Tab-separated table of C-alpha atoms in Angstrom:
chain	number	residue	atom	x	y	z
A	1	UNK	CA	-136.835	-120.987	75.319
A	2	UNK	CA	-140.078	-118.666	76.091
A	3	UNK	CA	-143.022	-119.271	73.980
A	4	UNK	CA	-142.312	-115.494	72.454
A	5	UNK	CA	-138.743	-116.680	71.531
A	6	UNK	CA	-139.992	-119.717	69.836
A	7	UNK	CA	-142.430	-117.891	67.600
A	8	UNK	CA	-139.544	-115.504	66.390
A	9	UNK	CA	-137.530	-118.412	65.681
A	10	UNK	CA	-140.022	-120.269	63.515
A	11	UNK	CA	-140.759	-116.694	62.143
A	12	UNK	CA	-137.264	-116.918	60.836
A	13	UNK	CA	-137.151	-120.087	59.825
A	14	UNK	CA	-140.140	-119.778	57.443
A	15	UNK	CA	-137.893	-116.676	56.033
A	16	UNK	CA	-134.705	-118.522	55.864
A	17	UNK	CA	-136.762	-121.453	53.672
A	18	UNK	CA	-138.079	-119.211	51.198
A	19	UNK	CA	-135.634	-116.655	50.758
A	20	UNK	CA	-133.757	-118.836	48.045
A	21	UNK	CA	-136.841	-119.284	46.064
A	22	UNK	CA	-137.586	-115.136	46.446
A	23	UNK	CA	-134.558	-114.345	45.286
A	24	UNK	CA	-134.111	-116.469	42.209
A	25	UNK	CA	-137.693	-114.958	40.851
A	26	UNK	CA	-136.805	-111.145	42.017
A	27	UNK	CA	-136.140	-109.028	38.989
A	28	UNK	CA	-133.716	-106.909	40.720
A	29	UNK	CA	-131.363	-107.542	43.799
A	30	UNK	CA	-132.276	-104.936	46.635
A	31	UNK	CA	-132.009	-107.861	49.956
A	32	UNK	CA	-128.537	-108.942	50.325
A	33	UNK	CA	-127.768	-112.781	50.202
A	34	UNK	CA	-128.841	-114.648	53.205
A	35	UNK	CA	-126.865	-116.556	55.465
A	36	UNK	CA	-127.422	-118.041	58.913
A	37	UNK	CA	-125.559	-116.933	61.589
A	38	UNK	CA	-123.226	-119.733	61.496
A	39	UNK	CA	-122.816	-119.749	58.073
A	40	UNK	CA	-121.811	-115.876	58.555
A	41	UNK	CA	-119.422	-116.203	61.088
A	42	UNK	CA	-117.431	-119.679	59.990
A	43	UNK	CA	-114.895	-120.181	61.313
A	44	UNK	CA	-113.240	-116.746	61.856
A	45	UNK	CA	-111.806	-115.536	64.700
A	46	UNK	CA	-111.456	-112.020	66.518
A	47	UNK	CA	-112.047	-108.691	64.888
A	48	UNK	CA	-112.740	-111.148	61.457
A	49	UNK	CA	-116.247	-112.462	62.875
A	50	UNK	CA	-117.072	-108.360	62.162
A	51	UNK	CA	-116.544	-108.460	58.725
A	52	UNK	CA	-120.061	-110.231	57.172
A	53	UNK	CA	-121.889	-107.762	59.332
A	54	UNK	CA	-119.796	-104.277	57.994
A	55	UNK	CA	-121.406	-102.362	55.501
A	56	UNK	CA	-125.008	-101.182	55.970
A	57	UNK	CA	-124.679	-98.673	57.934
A	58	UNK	CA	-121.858	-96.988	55.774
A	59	UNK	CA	-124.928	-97.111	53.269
A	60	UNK	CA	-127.318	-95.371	55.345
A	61	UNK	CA	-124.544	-92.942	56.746
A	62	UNK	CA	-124.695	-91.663	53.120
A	63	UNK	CA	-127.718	-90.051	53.247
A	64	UNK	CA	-125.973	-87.757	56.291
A	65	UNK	CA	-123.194	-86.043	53.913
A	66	UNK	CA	-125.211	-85.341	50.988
A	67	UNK	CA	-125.402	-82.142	49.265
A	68	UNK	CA	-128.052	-80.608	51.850
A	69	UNK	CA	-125.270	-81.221	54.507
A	70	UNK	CA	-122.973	-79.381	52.320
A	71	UNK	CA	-124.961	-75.982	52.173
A	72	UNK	CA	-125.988	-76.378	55.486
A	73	UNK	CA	-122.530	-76.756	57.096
A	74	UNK	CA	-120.576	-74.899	54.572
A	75	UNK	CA	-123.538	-71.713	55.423
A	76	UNK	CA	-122.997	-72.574	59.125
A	77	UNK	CA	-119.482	-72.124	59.162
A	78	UNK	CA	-119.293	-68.679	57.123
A	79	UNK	CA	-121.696	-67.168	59.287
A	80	UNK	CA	-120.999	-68.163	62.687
A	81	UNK	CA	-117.192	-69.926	62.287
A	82	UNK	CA	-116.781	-72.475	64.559
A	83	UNK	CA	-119.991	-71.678	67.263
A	84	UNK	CA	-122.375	-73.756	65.861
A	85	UNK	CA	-119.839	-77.585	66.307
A	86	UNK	CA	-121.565	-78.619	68.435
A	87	UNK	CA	-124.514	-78.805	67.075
A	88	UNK	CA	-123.190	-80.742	64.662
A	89	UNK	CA	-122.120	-83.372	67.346
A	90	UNK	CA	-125.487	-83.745	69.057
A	91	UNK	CA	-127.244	-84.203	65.760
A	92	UNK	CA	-124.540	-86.926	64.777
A	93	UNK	CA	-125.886	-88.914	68.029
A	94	UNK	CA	-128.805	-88.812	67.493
A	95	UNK	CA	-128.891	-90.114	64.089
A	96	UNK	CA	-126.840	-92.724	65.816
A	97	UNK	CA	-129.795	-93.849	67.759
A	98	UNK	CA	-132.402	-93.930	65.191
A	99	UNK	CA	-130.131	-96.008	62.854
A	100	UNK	CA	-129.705	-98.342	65.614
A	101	UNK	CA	-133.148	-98.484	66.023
A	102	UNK	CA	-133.628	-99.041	62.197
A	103	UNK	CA	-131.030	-101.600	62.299
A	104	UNK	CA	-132.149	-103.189	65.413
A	105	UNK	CA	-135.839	-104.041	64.257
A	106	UNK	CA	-134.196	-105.502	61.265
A	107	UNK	CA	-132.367	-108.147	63.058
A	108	UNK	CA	-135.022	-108.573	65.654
A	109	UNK	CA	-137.767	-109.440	63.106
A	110	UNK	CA	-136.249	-110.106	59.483
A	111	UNK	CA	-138.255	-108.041	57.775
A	112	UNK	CA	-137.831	-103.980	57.202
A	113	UNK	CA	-140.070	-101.328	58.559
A	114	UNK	CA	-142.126	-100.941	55.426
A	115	UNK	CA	-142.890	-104.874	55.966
A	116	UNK	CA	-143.934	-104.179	58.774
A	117	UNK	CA	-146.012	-101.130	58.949
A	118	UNK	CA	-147.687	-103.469	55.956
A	119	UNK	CA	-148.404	-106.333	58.476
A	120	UNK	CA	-149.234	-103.899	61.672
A	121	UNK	CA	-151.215	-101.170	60.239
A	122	UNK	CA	-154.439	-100.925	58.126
A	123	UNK	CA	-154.208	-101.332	54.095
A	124	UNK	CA	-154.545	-98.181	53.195
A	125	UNK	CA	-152.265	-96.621	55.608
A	126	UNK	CA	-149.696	-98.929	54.582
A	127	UNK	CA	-150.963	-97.751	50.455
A	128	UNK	CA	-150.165	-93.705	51.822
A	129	UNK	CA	-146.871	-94.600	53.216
A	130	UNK	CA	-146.088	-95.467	50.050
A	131	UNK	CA	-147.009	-92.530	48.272
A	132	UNK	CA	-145.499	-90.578	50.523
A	133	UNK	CA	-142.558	-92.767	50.097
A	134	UNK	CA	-142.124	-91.999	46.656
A	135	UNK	CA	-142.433	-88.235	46.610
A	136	UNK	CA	-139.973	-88.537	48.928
A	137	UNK	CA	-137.536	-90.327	47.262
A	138	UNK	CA	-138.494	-88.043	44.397
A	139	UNK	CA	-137.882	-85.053	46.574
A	140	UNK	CA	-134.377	-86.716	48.193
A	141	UNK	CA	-132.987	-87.500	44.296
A	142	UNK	CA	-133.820	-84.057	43.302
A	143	UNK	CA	-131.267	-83.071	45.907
A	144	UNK	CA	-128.610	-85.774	45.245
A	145	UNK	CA	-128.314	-85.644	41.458
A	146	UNK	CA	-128.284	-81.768	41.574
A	147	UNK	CA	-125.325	-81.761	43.729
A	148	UNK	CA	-123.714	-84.443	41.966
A	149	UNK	CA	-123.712	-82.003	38.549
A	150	UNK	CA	-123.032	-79.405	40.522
A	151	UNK	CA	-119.636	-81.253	41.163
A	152	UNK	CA	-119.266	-82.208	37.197
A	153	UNK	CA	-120.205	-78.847	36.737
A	154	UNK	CA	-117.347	-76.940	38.990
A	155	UNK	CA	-114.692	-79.577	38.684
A	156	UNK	CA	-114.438	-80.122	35.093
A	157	UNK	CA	-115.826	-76.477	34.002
A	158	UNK	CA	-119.153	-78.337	32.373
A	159	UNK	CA	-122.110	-76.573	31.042
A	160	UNK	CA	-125.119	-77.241	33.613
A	161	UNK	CA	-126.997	-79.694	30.716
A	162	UNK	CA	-124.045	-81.639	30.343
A	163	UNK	CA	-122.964	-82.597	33.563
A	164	UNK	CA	-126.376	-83.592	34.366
A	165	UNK	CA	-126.314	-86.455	31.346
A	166	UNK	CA	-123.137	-87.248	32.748
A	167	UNK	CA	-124.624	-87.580	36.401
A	168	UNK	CA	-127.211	-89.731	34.510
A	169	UNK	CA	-124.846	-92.150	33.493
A	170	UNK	CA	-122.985	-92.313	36.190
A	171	UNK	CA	-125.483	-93.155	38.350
A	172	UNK	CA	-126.930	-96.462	36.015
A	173	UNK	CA	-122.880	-97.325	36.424
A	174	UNK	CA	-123.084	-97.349	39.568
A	175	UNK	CA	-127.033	-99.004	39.845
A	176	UNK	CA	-124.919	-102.195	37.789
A	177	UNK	CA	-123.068	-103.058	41.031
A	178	UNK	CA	-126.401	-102.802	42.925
A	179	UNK	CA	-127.681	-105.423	40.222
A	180	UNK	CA	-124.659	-107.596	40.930
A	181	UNK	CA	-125.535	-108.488	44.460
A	182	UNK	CA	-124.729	-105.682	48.032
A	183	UNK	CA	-121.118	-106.304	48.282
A	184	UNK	CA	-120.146	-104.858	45.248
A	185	UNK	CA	-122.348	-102.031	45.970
A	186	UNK	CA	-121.243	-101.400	49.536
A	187	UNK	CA	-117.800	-101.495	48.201
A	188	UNK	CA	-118.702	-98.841	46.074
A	189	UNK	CA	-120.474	-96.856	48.448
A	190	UNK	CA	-117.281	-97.340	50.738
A	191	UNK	CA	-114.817	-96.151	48.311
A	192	UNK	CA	-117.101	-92.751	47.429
A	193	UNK	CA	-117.510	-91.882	51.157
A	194	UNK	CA	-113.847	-92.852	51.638
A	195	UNK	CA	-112.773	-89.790	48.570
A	196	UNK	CA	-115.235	-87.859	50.412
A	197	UNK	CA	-112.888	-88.281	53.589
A	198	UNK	CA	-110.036	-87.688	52.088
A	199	UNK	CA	-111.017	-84.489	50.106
A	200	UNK	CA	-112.035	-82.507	53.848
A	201	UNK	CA	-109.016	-84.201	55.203
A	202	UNK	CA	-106.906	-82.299	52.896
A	203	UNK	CA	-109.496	-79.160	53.434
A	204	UNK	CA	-108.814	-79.245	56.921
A	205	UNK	CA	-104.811	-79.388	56.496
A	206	UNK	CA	-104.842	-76.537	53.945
A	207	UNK	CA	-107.062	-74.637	56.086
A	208	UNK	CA	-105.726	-75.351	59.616
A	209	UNK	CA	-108.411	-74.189	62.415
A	210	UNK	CA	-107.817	-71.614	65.234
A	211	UNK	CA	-107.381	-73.820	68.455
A	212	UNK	CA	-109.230	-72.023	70.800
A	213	UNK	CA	-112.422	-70.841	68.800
A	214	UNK	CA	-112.405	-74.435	67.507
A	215	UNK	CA	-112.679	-75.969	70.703
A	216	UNK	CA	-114.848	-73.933	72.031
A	217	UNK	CA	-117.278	-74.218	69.437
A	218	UNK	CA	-118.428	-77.780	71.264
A	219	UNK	CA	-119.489	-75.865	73.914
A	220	UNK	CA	-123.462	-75.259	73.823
A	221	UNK	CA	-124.129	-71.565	73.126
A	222	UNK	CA	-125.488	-68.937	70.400
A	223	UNK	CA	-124.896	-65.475	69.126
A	224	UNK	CA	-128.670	-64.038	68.263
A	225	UNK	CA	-131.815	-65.526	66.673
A	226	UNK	CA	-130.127	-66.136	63.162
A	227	UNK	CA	-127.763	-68.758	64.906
A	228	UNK	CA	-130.563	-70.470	66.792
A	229	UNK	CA	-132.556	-70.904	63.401
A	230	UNK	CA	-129.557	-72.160	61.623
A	231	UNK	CA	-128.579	-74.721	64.691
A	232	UNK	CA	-132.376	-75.939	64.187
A	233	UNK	CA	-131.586	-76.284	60.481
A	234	UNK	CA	-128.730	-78.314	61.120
A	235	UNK	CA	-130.476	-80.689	63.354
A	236	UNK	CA	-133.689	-80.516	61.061
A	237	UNK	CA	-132.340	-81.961	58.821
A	238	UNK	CA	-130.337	-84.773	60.237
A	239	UNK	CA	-132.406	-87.568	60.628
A	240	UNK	CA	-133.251	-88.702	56.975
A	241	UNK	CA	-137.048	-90.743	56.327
A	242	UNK	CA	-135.361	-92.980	53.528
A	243	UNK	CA	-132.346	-93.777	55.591
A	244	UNK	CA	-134.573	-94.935	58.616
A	245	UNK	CA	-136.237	-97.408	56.231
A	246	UNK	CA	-133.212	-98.166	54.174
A	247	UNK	CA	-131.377	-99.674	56.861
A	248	UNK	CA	-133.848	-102.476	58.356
A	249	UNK	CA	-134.120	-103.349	55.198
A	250	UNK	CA	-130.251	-103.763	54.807
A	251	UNK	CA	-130.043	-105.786	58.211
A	252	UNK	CA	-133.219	-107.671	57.811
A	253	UNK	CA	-132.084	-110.622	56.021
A	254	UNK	CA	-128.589	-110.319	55.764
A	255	UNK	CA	-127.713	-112.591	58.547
A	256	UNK	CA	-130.694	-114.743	60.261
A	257	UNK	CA	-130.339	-115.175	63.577
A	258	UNK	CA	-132.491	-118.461	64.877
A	259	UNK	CA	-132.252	-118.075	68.666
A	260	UNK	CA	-132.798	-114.836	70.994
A	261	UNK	CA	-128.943	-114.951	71.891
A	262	UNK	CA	-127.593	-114.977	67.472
A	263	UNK	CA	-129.929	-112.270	67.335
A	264	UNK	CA	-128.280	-110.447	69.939
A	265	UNK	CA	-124.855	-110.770	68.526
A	266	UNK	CA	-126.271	-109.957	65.104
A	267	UNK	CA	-126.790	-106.517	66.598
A	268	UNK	CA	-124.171	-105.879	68.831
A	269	UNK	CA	-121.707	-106.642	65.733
A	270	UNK	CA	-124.136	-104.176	63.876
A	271	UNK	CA	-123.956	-101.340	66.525
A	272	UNK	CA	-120.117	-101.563	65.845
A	273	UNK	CA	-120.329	-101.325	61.846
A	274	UNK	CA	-122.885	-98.225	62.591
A	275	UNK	CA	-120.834	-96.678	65.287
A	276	UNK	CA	-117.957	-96.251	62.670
A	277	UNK	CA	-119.897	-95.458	59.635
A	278	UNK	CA	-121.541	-92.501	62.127
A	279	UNK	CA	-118.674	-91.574	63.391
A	280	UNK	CA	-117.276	-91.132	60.108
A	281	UNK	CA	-120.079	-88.601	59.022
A	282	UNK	CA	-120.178	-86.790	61.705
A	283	UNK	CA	-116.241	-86.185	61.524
A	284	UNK	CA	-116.980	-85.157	57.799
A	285	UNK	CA	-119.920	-83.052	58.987
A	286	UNK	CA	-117.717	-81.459	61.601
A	287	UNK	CA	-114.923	-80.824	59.248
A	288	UNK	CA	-117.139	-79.330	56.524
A	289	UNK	CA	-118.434	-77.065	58.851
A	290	UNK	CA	-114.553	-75.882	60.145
A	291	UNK	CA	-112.800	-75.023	56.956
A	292	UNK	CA	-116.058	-72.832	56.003
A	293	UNK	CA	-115.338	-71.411	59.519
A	294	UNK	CA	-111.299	-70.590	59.617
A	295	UNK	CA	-111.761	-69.878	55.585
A	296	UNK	CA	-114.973	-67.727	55.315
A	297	UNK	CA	-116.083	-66.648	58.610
A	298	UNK	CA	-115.483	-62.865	58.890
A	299	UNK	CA	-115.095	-62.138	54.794
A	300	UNK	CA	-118.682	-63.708	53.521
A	301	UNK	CA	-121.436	-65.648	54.336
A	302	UNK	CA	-121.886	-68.383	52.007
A	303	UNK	CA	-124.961	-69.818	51.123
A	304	UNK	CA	-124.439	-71.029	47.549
A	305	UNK	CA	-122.197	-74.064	46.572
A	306	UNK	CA	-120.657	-72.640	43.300
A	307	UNK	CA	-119.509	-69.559	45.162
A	308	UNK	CA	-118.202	-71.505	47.846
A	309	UNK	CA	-116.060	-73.645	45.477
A	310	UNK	CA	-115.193	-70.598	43.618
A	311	UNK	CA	-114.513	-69.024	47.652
A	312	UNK	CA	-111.890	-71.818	48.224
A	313	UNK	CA	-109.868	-71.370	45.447
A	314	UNK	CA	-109.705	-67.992	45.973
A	315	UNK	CA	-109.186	-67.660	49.630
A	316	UNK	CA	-106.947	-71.171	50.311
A	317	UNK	CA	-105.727	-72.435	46.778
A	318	UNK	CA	-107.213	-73.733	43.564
A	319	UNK	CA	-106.674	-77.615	45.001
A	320	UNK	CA	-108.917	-76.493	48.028
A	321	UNK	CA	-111.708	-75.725	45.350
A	322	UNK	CA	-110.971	-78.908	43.086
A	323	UNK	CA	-111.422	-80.991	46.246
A	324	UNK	CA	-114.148	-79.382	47.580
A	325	UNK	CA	-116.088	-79.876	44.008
A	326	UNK	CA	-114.501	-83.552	43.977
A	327	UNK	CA	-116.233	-84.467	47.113
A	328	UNK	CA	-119.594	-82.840	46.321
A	329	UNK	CA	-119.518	-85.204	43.362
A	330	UNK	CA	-119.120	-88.089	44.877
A	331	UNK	CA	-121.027	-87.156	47.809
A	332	UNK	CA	-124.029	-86.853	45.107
A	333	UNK	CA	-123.681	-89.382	43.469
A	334	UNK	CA	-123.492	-92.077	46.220
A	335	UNK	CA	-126.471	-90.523	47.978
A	336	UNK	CA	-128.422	-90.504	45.081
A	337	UNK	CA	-127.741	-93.994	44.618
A	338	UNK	CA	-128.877	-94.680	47.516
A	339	UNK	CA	-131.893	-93.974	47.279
A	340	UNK	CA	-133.031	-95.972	44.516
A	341	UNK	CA	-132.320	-98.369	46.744
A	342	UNK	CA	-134.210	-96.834	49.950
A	343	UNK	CA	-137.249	-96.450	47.247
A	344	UNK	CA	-136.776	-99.852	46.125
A	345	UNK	CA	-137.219	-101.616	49.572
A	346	UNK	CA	-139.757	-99.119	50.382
A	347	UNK	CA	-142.167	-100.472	47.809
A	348	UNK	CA	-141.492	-103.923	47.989
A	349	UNK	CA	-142.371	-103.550	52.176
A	350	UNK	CA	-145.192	-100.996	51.746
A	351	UNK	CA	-147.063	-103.144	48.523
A	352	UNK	CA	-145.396	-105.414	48.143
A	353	UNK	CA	-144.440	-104.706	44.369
A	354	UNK	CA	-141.357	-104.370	42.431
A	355	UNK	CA	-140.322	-103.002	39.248
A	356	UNK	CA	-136.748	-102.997	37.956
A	357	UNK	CA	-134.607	-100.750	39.305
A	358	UNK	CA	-133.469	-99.038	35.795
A	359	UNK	CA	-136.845	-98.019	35.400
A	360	UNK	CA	-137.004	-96.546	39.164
A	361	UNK	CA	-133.722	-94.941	38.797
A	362	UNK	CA	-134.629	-93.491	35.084
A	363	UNK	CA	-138.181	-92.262	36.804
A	364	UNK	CA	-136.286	-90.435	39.396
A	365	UNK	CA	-133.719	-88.576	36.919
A	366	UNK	CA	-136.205	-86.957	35.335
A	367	UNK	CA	-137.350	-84.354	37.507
A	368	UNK	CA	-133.782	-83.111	38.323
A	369	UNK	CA	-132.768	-83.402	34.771
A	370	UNK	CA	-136.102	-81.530	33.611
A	371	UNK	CA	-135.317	-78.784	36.288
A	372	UNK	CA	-131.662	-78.106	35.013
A	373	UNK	CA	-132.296	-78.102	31.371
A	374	UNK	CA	-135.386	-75.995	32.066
A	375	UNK	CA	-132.457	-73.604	33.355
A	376	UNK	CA	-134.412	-73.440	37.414
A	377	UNK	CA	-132.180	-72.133	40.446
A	378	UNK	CA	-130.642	-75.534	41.180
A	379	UNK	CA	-130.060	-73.454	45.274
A	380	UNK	CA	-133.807	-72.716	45.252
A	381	UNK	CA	-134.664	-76.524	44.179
A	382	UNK	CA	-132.677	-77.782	46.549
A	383	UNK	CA	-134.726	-75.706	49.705
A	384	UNK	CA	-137.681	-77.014	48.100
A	385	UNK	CA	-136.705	-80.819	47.941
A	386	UNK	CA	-135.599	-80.288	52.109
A	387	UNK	CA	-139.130	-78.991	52.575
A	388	UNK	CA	-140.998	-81.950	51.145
A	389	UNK	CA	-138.142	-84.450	53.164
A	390	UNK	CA	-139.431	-82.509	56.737
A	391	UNK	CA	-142.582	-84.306	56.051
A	392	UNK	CA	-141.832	-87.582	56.014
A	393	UNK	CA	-139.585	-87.223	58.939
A	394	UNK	CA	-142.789	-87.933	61.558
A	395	UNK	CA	-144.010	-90.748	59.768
A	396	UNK	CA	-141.154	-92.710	59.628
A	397	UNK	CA	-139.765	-91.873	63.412
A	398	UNK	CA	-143.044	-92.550	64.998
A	399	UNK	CA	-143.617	-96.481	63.984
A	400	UNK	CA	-139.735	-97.103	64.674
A	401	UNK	CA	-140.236	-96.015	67.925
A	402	UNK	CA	-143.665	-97.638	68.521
A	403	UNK	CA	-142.473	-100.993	67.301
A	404	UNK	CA	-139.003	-101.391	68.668
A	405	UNK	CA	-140.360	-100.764	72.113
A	406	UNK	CA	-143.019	-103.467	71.417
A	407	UNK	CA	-141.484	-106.300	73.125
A	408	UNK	CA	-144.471	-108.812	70.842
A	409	UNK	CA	-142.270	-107.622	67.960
A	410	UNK	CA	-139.243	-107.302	69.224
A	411	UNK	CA	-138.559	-110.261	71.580
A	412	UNK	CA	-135.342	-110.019	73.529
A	413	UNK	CA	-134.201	-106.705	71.566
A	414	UNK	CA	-137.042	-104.736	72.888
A	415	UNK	CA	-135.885	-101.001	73.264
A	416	UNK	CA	-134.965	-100.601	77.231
A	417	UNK	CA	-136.801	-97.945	78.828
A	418	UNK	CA	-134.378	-95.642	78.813
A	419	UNK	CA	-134.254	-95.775	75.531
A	420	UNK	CA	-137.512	-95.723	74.405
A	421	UNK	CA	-137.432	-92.312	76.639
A	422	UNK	CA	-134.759	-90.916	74.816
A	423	UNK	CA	-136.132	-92.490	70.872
A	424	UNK	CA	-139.337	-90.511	72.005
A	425	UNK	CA	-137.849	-87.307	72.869
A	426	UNK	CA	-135.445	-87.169	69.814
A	427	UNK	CA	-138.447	-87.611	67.847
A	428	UNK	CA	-140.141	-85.222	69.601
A	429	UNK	CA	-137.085	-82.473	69.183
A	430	UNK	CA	-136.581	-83.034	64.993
A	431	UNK	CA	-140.658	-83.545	64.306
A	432	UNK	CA	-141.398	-79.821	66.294
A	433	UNK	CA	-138.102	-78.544	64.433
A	434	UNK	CA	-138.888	-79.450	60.762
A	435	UNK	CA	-142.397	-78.221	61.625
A	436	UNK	CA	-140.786	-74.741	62.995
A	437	UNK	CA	-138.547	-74.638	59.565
A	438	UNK	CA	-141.310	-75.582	57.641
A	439	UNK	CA	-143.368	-72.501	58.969
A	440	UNK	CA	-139.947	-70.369	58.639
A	441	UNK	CA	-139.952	-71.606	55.070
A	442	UNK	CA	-143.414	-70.232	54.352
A	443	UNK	CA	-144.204	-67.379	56.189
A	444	UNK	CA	-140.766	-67.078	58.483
């Protein structure tokens, strides 16, 4: 064993010993319970040896079908039918590389990003990350919860006010299973992605695509500025700050792995759980972005959710509306869920510092529920909440890619070169983008 692989080991060790004692004085659970990587993997056998390690990316793959993915998509679709598909697919890979990354850096170290930045990186760089942290988690609820009563609202017929109490409550349900430990809350978190699946999948059947136009809408190509500007809005947005420091926080101590080669089976059964959870959000995406397409595309071009719920009842059949609404809801109110938990592990790596997460979650309803009983364009909030999120896009891709291609840090999961090549130039393409829609925003 090299002298690098020894140091990670003890690293882990030293982890392993006092992770019992850290949890038992926590005042919240936001790290999921530790095991060693025997103690993980038993004494199954086959596909069962998978099972410990699925589940964190089907978190993180939340934050990619939340209700700025619905306007974006369901706008896409209206406007420009199927053209803009592909789009949809490159986007959808790479967010599949950044939440490796993410995952990856995890395993390879056990502790998150925000630990590390901590560690790496001057005091009060690590004190403005999380700042910016927690406007952005501000800015990333705001979003969340107003889709999720924006479901209430259209599926049950709810005044505005209401259904965002209702969202309220909902979503301190839903923090109880967080409380409980990270199985019950990926189970959770499964189960509203999986209605969100099965709402489109009945979207798509009612509203059947044309074959050819479909297929060749994953062929690369544009029709006029407006499309270009709406393809870089689609892949603006895809790579999400919180979700990049979510998830090596979600792999970190999950599973310890004591020697170079556990660690590399901790990730390669982790590249299969985020494989499927991407796969499944990009199929959503995809999907979304079709039955706007073959239901809107030459009558109207959507770019409000309400009239596109009340667009598929009219146009399809009132069940095409219900389930539309039923999967913005839940949709919402999983990804805003989620991020209590991003902004959880986000302060505990960046300070340091926890405080319970009722509190956190009560702090971050209030501007949302402020902005809907104050009566505000919930549309025009939810622009404004993407605008803040294309800041913090640069400072959270830069030190993933700096320290997963840091073999000192990363030992034997050091990013190849290849893919430090493509990390960098993925970074490069959504930092210059959300700076291009950020000047399109102001003065475009």
């Amino acid at each position: 064993m090299s002298d690098l692989d020894q140091q990670v080991t003890g690293l882990n060790q030293s982890v392993n010993k006092t992770m019992k004692k850290r949890r038992s004085s926590a005042t919240n659970t936001s790290e999921p319970e530790t095991q060693s990587f025997d103690q993980a993997i038993g004494e199954k056998k086959g596909w069962r040896q998978m099972l410990p390690f699925i589940g964190p990316a089907f978190i993180a793959a939340v934050a990619y079908i939340d209700p700025g993915n619905y306007a974006t998509n369901i706008q896409a679709g209206s406007q420009f039918g199927y053209l803009l598909l592909w789009v949809v697919v490159i986007s959808n890979l790479m967010a599949i590389l950044i939440q490796t990354l993410s995952a990856k850096i995890g395993i390879a170290t056990s502790h998150n990003l925000p630990e590390i930045i901590r560690d790496r990186w001057p005091r009060g760089v690590s004190f403005f990350y999380w700042i910016q942290g927690e406007i952005m988690i501000m800015a990333t609820d705001l979003a969340e919860f107003i889709g999720a009563a924006l479901g209430f609202h259209l599926v049950f017929g709810l005044p505005m006010i209401p259904a965002a109490i209702l969202t309220a409550i909902c979503a301190l349900l839903i923090l109880t299973f967080q409380v409980r430990g990270f199985r019950p809350l990926e189970m959770v978190i499964a189960l509203m992605v999986f209605i969100v699946v099965i709402a489109f999948s009945f979207e798509i059947f009612f509203a059947l695509p044309a074959f050819k136009p479909f297929v060749q809408g994953f062929v690369p190509q544009f029709q006029g500025t407006d499309s270009v500007l709406l393809a870089a809005g689609i892949l603006g947005a895809t790579v999400m700050p919180h979700a990049i420091y979510m998830h090596s926080g979600l792999t970190c101590r999950r599973v310890i792995g004591q020697t170079a080669e556990e660690r590399k089976k901790i990730f390669r059964f982790e590249l299969i759980d985020i494989l499927i959870a991407m796969i499944i959000a990009g199929v959503i995406n995809a999907i979304m972005l079709s039955v706007a397409g073959s239901t809107f595309f030459g009558r109207e071009v959507i770019n409000d959710l309400t009239v596109a719920f009340h667009g598929f009842s009219t146009y399809i059949a009132p069940i095409a509306g219900i389930l539309f609404g039923v999967g913005l809801l839940s949709a919402g109110l999983s990804s805003s869920s989620v991020g209590t938990l991003a902004g959880d592990i986000m302060m505990q790596g960046f300070i340091h510092k926890r405080i319970p997460v009722f509190i956190r979650r009560f702090c971050s309803m209030l501007p949302p529920l402020i902005l809907i009983i104050s009566g505000a364009n919930a549309t025009k909030a939810l622009v404004m909440s993407q605008v803040v999120l294309s800041f913090g896009i640069a400072l959270a891709i830069i030190p993933l890619v700096i320290f997963t291609s840091n073999k000192a840090i990363m030992g034997k999961l050091v990013n190849r070169k290849l893919t430090t090549v493509a990390a960098w130039c993925i970074a490069a393409i959504v930092i210059c983008l959300n700076v291009f829609l950020l000047y399109q925003t102001f003065f475009g």
